Amino acid sequence: ASREEYGDTAIGYVQIKRESNECIIKCKICPEHKISSKLYNVTLIINETEETVISVMIVQHRK
C-alpha cells in the first residue's frame, strides 16, 4: 500500500500455525480503497524448507 498507516486498518487478525515444514497463515484483510467494506478471508500455506507457496485461498464475503 502507498500509505504507511494502511496496515493498521487493513488487517483484521493473523493466525499462524506450524506443522512439520509447513506454515499455515490465516488472516482477514481489506483492500486499501475499501476500508469500510467486509474483510477478505485469506489462507496461505507455505513450505518453509523449500521457501515455496503451496496454496493461497481468498474468500470475499458479500454484503
JSON list of N, CA and C in Angstrom, two decimals:
[
{"chain": "A", "resi": 1, "resn": "ALA", "atom": "N", "xyz": [0.84, -1.19, 0.00]},
{"chain": "A", "resi": 1, "resn": "ALA", "atom": "CA", "xyz": [0.00, 0.00, 0.00]},
{"chain": "A", "resi": 1, "resn": "ALA", "atom": "C", "xyz": [0.87, 1.23, 0.00]},
{"chain": "A", "resi": 2, "resn": "SER", "atom": "N", "xyz": [0.31, 2.32, -0.43]},
{"chain": "A", "resi": 2, "resn": "SER", "atom": "CA", "xyz": [1.08, 3.54, -0.55]},
{"chain": "A", "resi": 2, "resn": "SER", "atom": "C", "xyz": [1.20, 4.30, 0.76]},
{"chain": "A", "resi": 3, "resn": "ARG", "atom": "N", "xyz": [0.26, 4.12, 1.67]},
{"chain": "A", "resi": 3, "resn": "ARG", "atom": "CA", "xyz": [0.30, 4.85, 2.93]},
{"chain": "A", "resi": 3, "resn": "ARG", "atom": "C", "xyz": [0.89, 3.97, 4.03]},
{"chain": "A", "resi": 4, "resn": "GLU", "atom": "N", "xyz": [1.78, 4.54, 4.83]},
{"chain": "A", "resi": 4, "resn": "GLU", "atom": "CA", "xyz": [2.45, 3.78, 5.88]},
{"chain": "A", "resi": 4, "resn": "GLU", "atom": "C", "xyz": [1.47, 3.22, 6.91]},
{"chain": "A", "resi": 5, "resn": "GLU", "atom": "N", "xyz": [0.43, 3.97, 7.25]},
{"chain": "A", "resi": 5, "resn": "GLU", "atom": "CA", "xyz": [-0.53, 3.54, 8.27]},
{"chain": "A", "resi": 5, "resn": "GLU", "atom": "C", "xyz": [-1.60, 2.60, 7.72]},
{"chain": "A", "resi": 6, "resn": "TYR", "atom": "N", "xyz": [-1.54, 2.27, 6.45]},
{"chain": "A", "resi": 6, "resn": "TYR", "atom": "CA", "xyz": [-2.55, 1.42, 5.81]},
{"chain": "A", "resi": 6, "resn": "TYR", "atom": "C", "xyz": [-2.75, 0.10, 6.54]},
{"chain": "A", "resi": 7, "resn": "GLY", "atom": "N", "xyz": [-1.68, -0.55, 6.93]},
{"chain": "A", "resi": 7, "resn": "GLY", "atom": "CA", "xyz": [-1.77, -1.86, 7.57]},
{"chain": "A", "resi": 7, "resn": "GLY", "atom": "C", "xyz": [-2.55, -1.86, 8.87]},
{"chain": "A", "resi": 8, "resn": "ASP", "atom": "N", "xyz": [-2.58, -0.74, 9.56]},
{"chain": "A", "resi": 8, "resn": "ASP", "atom": "CA", "xyz": [-3.30, -0.65, 10.83]},
{"chain": "A", "resi": 8, "resn": "ASP", "atom": "C", "xyz": [-4.79, -0.93, 10.67]},
{"chain": "A", "resi": 9, "resn": "THR", "atom": "N", "xyz": [-5.39, -0.51, 9.59]},
{"chain": "A", "resi": 9, "resn": "THR", "atom": "CA", "xyz": [-6.83, -0.71, 9.38]},
{"chain": "A", "resi": 9, "resn": "THR", "atom": "C", "xyz": [-7.13, -1.83, 8.39]},
{"chain": "A", "resi": 10, "resn": "ALA", "atom": "N", "xyz": [-6.16, -2.26, 7.63]},
{"chain": "A", "resi": 10, "resn": "ALA", "atom": "CA", "xyz": [-6.40, -3.25, 6.58]},
{"chain": "A", "resi": 10, "resn": "ALA", "atom": "C", "xyz": [-6.39, -4.69, 7.08]},
{"chain": "A", "resi": 11, "resn": "ILE", "atom": "N", "xyz": [-5.74, -4.95, 8.20]},
{"chain": "A", "resi": 11, "resn": "ILE", "atom": "CA", "xyz": [-5.61, -6.31, 8.69]},
{"chain": "A", "resi": 11, "resn": "ILE", "atom": "C", "xyz": [-6.45, -6.49, 9.94]},
{"chain": "A", "resi": 12, "resn": "GLY", "atom": "N", "xyz": [-7.40, -7.44, 9.86]},
{"chain": "A", "resi": 12, "resn": "GLY", "atom": "CA", "xyz": [-8.28, -7.70, 10.99]},
{"chain": "A", "resi": 12, "resn": "GLY", "atom": "C", "xyz": [-7.62, -8.57, 12.04]},
{"chain": "A", "resi": 13, "resn": "TYR", "atom": "N", "xyz": [-7.03, -9.69, 11.63]},
{"chain": "A", "resi": 13, "resn": "TYR", "atom": "CA", "xyz": [-6.29, -10.57, 12.54]},
{"chain": "A", "resi": 13, "resn": "TYR", "atom": "C", "xyz": [-5.38, -11.46, 11.72]},
{"chain": "A", "resi": 14, "resn": "VAL", "atom": "N", "xyz": [-4.40, -12.06, 12.39]},
{"chain": "A", "resi": 14, "resn": "VAL", "atom": "CA", "xyz": [-3.49, -13.01, 11.75]},
{"chain": "A", "resi": 14, "resn": "VAL", "atom": "C", "xyz": [-3.30, -14.18, 12.70]},
{"chain": "A", "resi": 15, "resn": "GLN", "atom": "N", "xyz": [-3.38, -15.39, 12.14]},
{"chain": "A", "resi": 15, "resn": "GLN", "atom": "CA", "xyz": [-3.16, -16.63, 12.91]},
{"chain": "A", "resi": 15, "resn": "GLN", "atom": "C", "xyz": [-2.11, -17.44, 12.17]},
{"chain": "A", "resi": 16, "resn": "ILE", "atom": "N", "xyz": [-1.09, -17.91, 12.89]},
{"chain": "A", "resi": 16, "resn": "ILE", "atom": "CA", "xyz": [-0.02, -18.71, 12.28]},
{"chain": "A", "resi": 16, "resn": "ILE", "atom": "C", "xyz": [0.05, -20.06, 12.99]},
{"chain": "A", "resi": 17, "resn": "LYS", "atom": "N", "xyz": [0.13, -21.12, 12.18]},
{"chain": "A", "resi": 17, "resn": "LYS", "atom": "CA", "xyz": [0.25, -22.48, 12.72]},
{"chain": "A", "resi": 17, "resn": "LYS", "atom": "C", "xyz": [1.34, -23.20, 11.95]},
{"chain": "A", "resi": 18, "resn": "ARG", "atom": "N", "xyz": [2.27, -23.81, 12.67]},
{"chain": "A", "resi": 18, "resn": "ARG", "atom": "CA", "xyz": [3.34, -24.55, 12.03]},
{"chain": "A", "resi": 18, "resn": "ARG", "atom": "C", "xyz": [3.14, -26.04, 12.25]},
{"chain": "A", "resi": 19, "resn": "GLU", "atom": "N", "xyz": [3.22, -26.81, 11.15]},
{"chain": "A", "resi": 19, "resn": "GLU", "atom": "CA", "xyz": [3.13, -28.27, 11.19]},
{"chain": "A", "resi": 19, "resn": "GLU", "atom": "C", "xyz": [4.25, -28.82, 10.33]},
{"chain": "A", "resi": 20, "resn": "SER", "atom": "N", "xyz": [5.21, -29.47, 10.96]},
{"chain": "A", "resi": 20, "resn": "SER", "atom": "CA", "xyz": [6.35, -30.02, 10.25]},
{"chain": "A", "resi": 20, "resn": "SER", "atom": "C", "xyz": [7.05, -28.89, 9.49]},
{"chain": "A", "resi": 21, "resn": "ASN", "atom": "N", "xyz": [7.16, -29.00, 8.17]},
{"chain": "A", "resi": 21, "resn": "ASN", "atom": "CA", "xyz": [7.82, -27.94, 7.40]},
{"chain": "A", "resi": 21, "resn": "ASN", "atom": "C", "xyz": [6.83, -26.96, 6.77]},
{"chain": "A", "resi": 22, "resn": "GLU", "atom": "N", "xyz": [5.54, -27.09, 7.11]},
{"chain": "A", "resi": 22, "resn": "GLU", "atom": "CA", "xyz": [4.52, -26.20, 6.56]},
{"chain": "A", "resi": 22, "resn": "GLU", "atom": "C", "xyz": [4.13, -25.13, 7.57]},
{"chain": "A", "resi": 23, "resn": "CYS", "atom": "N", "xyz": [3.89, -23.95, 7.05]},
{"chain": "A", "resi": 23, "resn": "CYS", "atom": "CA", "xyz": [3.40, -22.84, 7.86]},
{"chain": "A", "resi": 23, "resn": "CYS", "atom": "C", "xyz": [2.05, -22.42, 7.26]},
{"chain": "A", "resi": 24, "resn": "ILE", "atom": "N", "xyz": [1.01, -22.44, 8.09]},
{"chain": "A", "resi": 24, "resn": "ILE", "atom": "CA", "xyz": [-0.34, -22.07, 7.65]},
{"chain": "A", "resi": 24, "resn": "ILE", "atom": "C", "xyz": [-0.66, -20.71, 8.25]},
{"chain": "A", "resi": 25, "resn": "ILE", "atom": "N", "xyz": [-0.93, -19.75, 7.40]},
{"chain": "A", "resi": 25, "resn": "ILE", "atom": "CA", "xyz": [-1.24, -18.39, 7.84]},
{"chain": "A", "resi": 25, "resn": "ILE", "atom": "C", "xyz": [-2.67, -18.07, 7.44]},
{"chain": "A", "resi": 26, "resn": "LYS", "atom": "N", "xyz": [-3.48, -17.69, 8.43]},
{"chain": "A", "resi": 26, "resn": "LYS", "atom": "CA", "xyz": [-4.86, -17.27, 8.17]},
{"chain": "A", "resi": 26, "resn": "LYS", "atom": "C", "xyz": [-4.99, -15.83, 8.62]},
{"chain": "A", "resi": 27, "resn": "CYS", "atom": "N", "xyz": [-5.65, -15.03, 7.79]},
{"chain": "A", "resi": 27, "resn": "CYS", "atom": "CA", "xyz": [-5.83, -13.63, 8.16]},
{"chain": "A", "resi": 27, "resn": "CYS", "atom": "C", "xyz": [-7.09, -13.07, 7.51]},
{"chain": "A", "resi": 28, "resn": "LYS", "atom": "N", "xyz": [-7.49, -11.91, 8.00]},
{"chain": "A", "resi": 28, "resn": "LYS", "atom": "CA", "xyz": [-8.59, -11.16, 7.40]},
{"chain": "A", "resi": 28, "resn": "LYS", "atom": "C", "xyz": [-8.02, -9.82, 7.00]},
{"chain": "A", "resi": 29, "resn": "ILE", "atom": "N", "xyz": [-8.20, -9.47, 5.72]},
{"chain": "A", "resi": 29, "resn": "ILE", "atom": "CA", "xyz": [-7.66, -8.22, 5.22]},
{"chain": "A", "resi": 29, "resn": "ILE", "atom": "C", "xyz": [-8.71, -7.46, 4.42]},
{"chain": "A", "resi": 30, "resn": "CYS", "atom": "N", "xyz": [-8.44, -6.19, 4.20]},
{"chain": "A", "resi": 30, "resn": "CYS", "atom": "CA", "xyz": [-9.36, -5.34, 3.45]},
{"chain": "A", "resi": 30, "resn": "CYS", "atom": "C", "xyz": [-8.54, -4.51, 2.46]},
{"chain": "A", "resi": 31, "resn": "PRO", "atom": "N", "xyz": [-8.98, -4.41, 1.20]},
{"chain": "A", "resi": 31, "resn": "PRO", "atom": "CA", "xyz": [-8.27, -3.57, 0.23]},
{"chain": "A", "resi": 31, "resn": "PRO", "atom": "C", "xyz": [-8.24, -2.12, 0.71]},
{"chain": "A", "resi": 32, "resn": "GLU", "atom": "N", "xyz": [-7.16, -1.42, 0.40]},
{"chain": "A", "resi": 32, "resn": "GLU", "atom": "CA", "xyz": [-6.98, -0.03, 0.84]},
{"chain": "A", "resi": 32, "resn": "GLU", "atom": "C", "xyz": [-8.14, 0.87, 0.43]},
{"chain": "A", "resi": 33, "resn": "HIS", "atom": "N", "xyz": [-8.67, 0.69, -0.75]},
{"chain": "A", "resi": 33, "resn": "HIS", "atom": "CA", "xyz": [-9.72, 1.58, -1.24]},
{"chain": "A", "resi": 33, "resn": "HIS", "atom": "C", "xyz": [-11.10, 1.22, -0.69]},
{"chain": "A", "resi": 34, "resn": "LYS", "atom": "N", "xyz": [-11.20, 0.18, 0.13]},
{"chain": "A", "resi": 34, "resn": "LYS", "atom": "CA", "xyz": [-12.50, -0.23, 0.68]},
{"chain": "A", "resi": 34, "resn": "LYS", "atom": "C", "xyz": [-12.37, -0.57, 2.16]},
{"chain": "A", "resi": 35, "resn": "ILE", "atom": "N", "xyz": [-11.78, 0.32, 2.92]},
{"chain": "A", "resi": 35, "resn": "ILE", "atom": "CA", "xyz": [-11.53, 0.07, 4.34]},
{"chain": "A", "resi": 35, "resn": "ILE", "atom": "C", "xyz": [-12.82, -0.21, 5.10]},
{"chain": "A", "resi": 36, "resn": "SER", "atom": "N", "xyz": [-13.93, 0.38, 4.68]},
{"chain": "A", "resi": 36, "resn": "SER", "atom": "CA", "xyz": [-15.18, 0.16, 5.41]},
{"chain": "A", "resi": 36, "resn": "SER", "atom": "C", "xyz": [-15.93, -1.09, 4.94]},
{"chain": "A", "resi": 37, "resn": "SER", "atom": "N", "xyz": [-15.41, -1.77, 3.93]},
{"chain": "A", "resi": 37, "resn": "SER", "atom": "CA", "xyz": [-16.05, -2.99, 3.43]},
{"chain": "A", "resi": 37, "resn": "SER", "atom": "C", "xyz": [-15.76, -4.18, 4.33]},
{"chain": "A", "resi": 38, "resn": "LYS", "atom": "N", "xyz": [-16.47, -5.27, 4.07]},
{"chain": "A", "resi": 38, "resn": "LYS", "atom": "CA", "xyz": [-16.19, -6.50, 4.81]},
{"chain": "A", "resi": 38, "resn": "LYS", "atom": "C", "xyz": [-14.81, -7.02, 4.41]},
{"chain": "A", "resi": 39, "resn": "LEU", "atom": "N", "xyz": [-14.23, -7.78, 5.30]},
{"chain": "A", "resi": 39, "resn": "LEU", "atom": "CA", "xyz": [-12.88, -8.28, 5.09]},
{"chain": "A", "resi": 39, "resn": "LEU", "atom": "C", "xyz": [-12.85, -9.52, 4.21]},
{"chain": "A", "resi": 40, "resn": "TYR", "atom": "N", "xyz": [-11.71, -9.75, 3.59]},
{"chain": "A", "resi": 40, "resn": "TYR", "atom": "CA", "xyz": [-11.44, -10.98, 2.84]},
{"chain": "A", "resi": 40, "resn": "TYR", "atom": "C", "xyz": [-10.80, -11.98, 3.81]},
{"chain": "A", "resi": 41, "resn": "ASN", "atom": "N", "xyz": [-11.23, -13.23, 3.76]},
{"chain": "A", "resi": 41, "resn": "ASN", "atom": "CA", "xyz": [-10.56, -14.30, 4.50]},
{"chain": "A", "resi": 41, "resn": "ASN", "atom": "C", "xyz": [-9.46, -14.86, 3.60]},
{"chain": "A", "resi": 42, "resn": "VAL", "atom": "N", "xyz": [-8.24, -14.90, 4.10]},
{"chain": "A", "resi": 42, "resn": "VAL", "atom": "CA", "xyz": [-7.10, -15.37, 3.32]},
{"chain": "A", "resi": 42, "resn": "VAL", "atom": "C", "xyz": [-6.42, -16.51, 4.08]},
{"chain": "A", "resi": 43, "resn": "THR", "atom": "N", "xyz": [-6.14, -17.60, 3.36]},
{"chain": "A", "resi": 43, "resn": "THR", "atom": "CA", "xyz": [-5.36, -18.71, 3.92]},
{"chain": "A", "resi": 43, "resn": "THR", "atom": "C", "xyz": [-4.18, -18.96, 2.99]},
{"chain": "A", "resi": 44, "resn": "LEU", "atom": "N", "xyz": [-2.99, -18.95, 3.56]},
{"chain": "A", "resi": 44, "resn": "LEU", "atom": "CA", "xyz": [-1.76, -19.14, 2.80]},
{"chain": "A", "resi": 44, "resn": "LEU", "atom": "C", "xyz": [-1.00, -20.30, 3.44]},
{"chain": "A", "resi": 45, "resn": "ILE", "atom": "N", "xyz": [-0.58, -21.26, 2.63]},
{"chain": "A", "resi": 45, "resn": "ILE", "atom": "CA", "xyz": [0.22, -22.38, 3.12]},
{"chain": "A", "resi": 45, "resn": "ILE", "atom": "C", "xyz": [1.56, -22.34, 2.40]},
{"chain": "A", "resi": 46, "resn": "ILE", "atom": "N", "xyz": [2.63, -22.31, 3.18]},
{"chain": "A", "resi": 46, "resn": "ILE", "atom": "CA", "xyz": [3.96, -22.28, 2.58]},
{"chain": "A", "resi": 46, "resn": "ILE", "atom": "C", "xyz": [4.80, -23.44, 3.11]},
{"chain": "A", "resi": 47, "resn": "ASN", "atom": "N", "xyz": [5.75, -23.86, 2.28]},
{"chain": "A", "resi": 47, "resn": "ASN", "atom": "CA", "xyz": [6.74, -24.85, 2.67]},
{"chain": "A", "resi": 47, "resn": "ASN", "atom": "C", "xyz": [7.96, -24.06, 3.13]},
{"chain": "A", "resi": 48, "resn": "GLU", "atom": "N", "xyz": [8.23, -24.07, 4.43]},
{"chain": "A", "resi": 48, "resn": "GLU", "atom": "CA", "xyz": [9.33, -23.27, 4.96]},
{"chain": "A", "resi": 48, "resn": "GLU", "atom": "C", "xyz": [10.69, -23.82, 4.57]},
{"chain": "A", "resi": 49, "resn": "THR", "atom": "N", "xyz": [10.79, -25.11, 4.37]},
{"chain": "A", "resi": 49, "resn": "THR", "atom": "CA", "xyz": [12.07, -25.72, 3.99]},
{"chain": "A", "resi": 49, "resn": "THR", "atom": "C", "xyz": [12.46, -25.31, 2.58]},
{"chain": "A", "resi": 50, "resn": "GLU", "atom": "N", "xyz": [11.52, -25.42, 1.65]},
{"chain": "A", "resi": 50, "resn": "GLU", "atom": "CA", "xyz": [11.79, -25.09, 0.25]},
{"chain": "A", "resi": 50, "resn": "GLU", "atom": "C", "xyz": [11.52, -23.62, -0.07]},
{"chain": "A", "resi": 51, "resn": "GLU", "atom": "N", "xyz": [10.92, -22.89, 0.89]},
{"chain": "A", "resi": 51, "resn": "GLU", "atom": "CA", "xyz": [10.56, -21.48, 0.71]},
{"chain": "A", "resi": 51, "resn": "GLU", "atom": "C", "xyz": [9.67, -21.30, -0.52]},
{"chain": "A", "resi": 52, "resn": "THR", "atom": "N", "xyz": [8.61, -22.13, -0.59]},
{"chain": "A", "resi": 52, "resn": "THR", "atom": "CA", "xyz": [7.66, -22.06, -1.70]},
{"chain": "A", "resi": 52, "resn": "THR", "atom": "C", "xyz": [6.23, -21.96, -1.18]},
{"chain": "A", "resi": 53, "resn": "VAL", "atom": "N", "xyz": [5.38, -21.39, -2.01]},
{"chain": "A", "resi": 53, "resn": "VAL", "atom": "CA", "xyz": [3.96, -21.29, -1.69]},
{"chain": "A", "resi": 53, "resn": "VAL", "atom": "C", "xyz": [3.28, -22.58, -2.15]},
{"chain": "A", "resi": 54, "resn": "ILE", "atom": "N", "xyz": [2.57, -23.23, -1.25]},
{"chain": "A", "resi": 54, "resn": "ILE", "atom": "CA", "xyz": [1.83, -24.45, -1.59]},
{"chain": "A", "resi": 54, "resn": "ILE", "atom": "C", "xyz": [0.44, -24.08, -2.09]},
{"chain": "A", "resi": 55, "resn": "SER", "atom": "N", "xyz": [-0.23, -23.18, -1.37]},
{"chain": "A", "resi": 55, "resn": "SER", "atom": "CA", "xyz": [-1.56, -22.75, -1.81]},
{"chain": "A", "resi": 55, "resn": "SER", "atom": "C", "xyz": [-1.94, -21.42, -1.18]},
{"chain": "A", "resi": 56, "resn": "VAL", "atom": "N", "xyz": [-2.85, -20.73, -1.88]},
{"chain": "A", "resi": 56, "resn": "VAL", "atom": "CA", "xyz": [-3.44, -19.48, -1.39]},
{"chain": "A", "resi": 56, "resn": "VAL", "atom": "C", "xyz": [-4.92, -19.54, -1.69]},
{"chain": "A", "resi": 57, "resn": "MET", "atom": "N", "xyz": [-5.73, -19.22, -0.68]},
{"chain": "A", "resi": 57, "resn": "MET", "atom": "CA", "xyz": [-7.18, -19.18, -0.89]},
{"chain": "A", "resi": 57, "resn": "MET", "atom": "C", "xyz": [-7.69, -17.85, -0.34]},
{"chain": "A", "resi": 58, "resn": "ILE", "atom": "N", "xyz": [-8.45, -17.13, -1.17]},
{"chain": "A", "resi": 58, "resn": "ILE", "atom": "CA", "xyz": [-9.04, -15.85, -0.78]},
{"chain": "A", "resi": 58, "resn": "ILE", "atom": "C", "xyz": [-10.54, -15.94, -0.98]},
{"chain": "A", "resi": 59, "resn": "VAL", "atom": "N", "xyz": [-11.28, -15.63, 0.08]},
{"chain": "A", "resi": 59, "resn": "VAL", "atom": "CA", "xyz": [-12.74, -15.68, 0.02]},
{"chain": "A", "resi": 59, "resn": "VAL", "atom": "C", "xyz": [-13.28, -14.30, 0.37]},
{"chain": "A", "resi": 60, "resn": "GLN", "atom": "N", "xyz": [-14.05, -13.73, -0.55]},
{"chain": "A", "resi": 60, "resn": "GLN", "atom": "CA", "xyz": [-14.67, -12.43, -0.32]},
{"chain": "A", "resi": 60, "resn": "GLN", "atom": "C", "xyz": [-16.12, -12.65, 0.11]},
{"chain": "A", "resi": 61, "resn": "HIS", "atom": "N", "xyz": [-16.49, -12.04, 1.20]},
{"chain": "A", "resi": 61, "resn": "HIS", "atom": "CA", "xyz": [-17.87, -12.12, 1.66]},
{"chain": "A", "resi": 61, "resn": "HIS", "atom": "C", "xyz": [-18.65, -10.93, 1.14]},
{"chain": "A", "resi": 62, "resn": "ARG", "atom": "N", "xyz": [-19.78, -11.19, 0.54]},
{"chain": "A", "resi": 62, "resn": "ARG", "atom": "CA", "xyz": [-20.61, -10.11, 0.01]},
{"chain": "A", "resi": 62, "resn": "ARG", "atom": "C", "xyz": [-21.47, -9.52, 1.11]},
{"chain": "A", "resi": 63, "resn": "LYS", "atom": "N", "xyz": [-21.78, -8.24, 0.94]},
{"chain": "A", "resi": 63, "resn": "LYS", "atom": "CA", "xyz": [-22.64, -7.56, 1.92]},
{"chain": "A", "resi": 63, "resn": "LYS", "atom": "C", "xyz": [-24.06, -8.00, 1.79]}
]
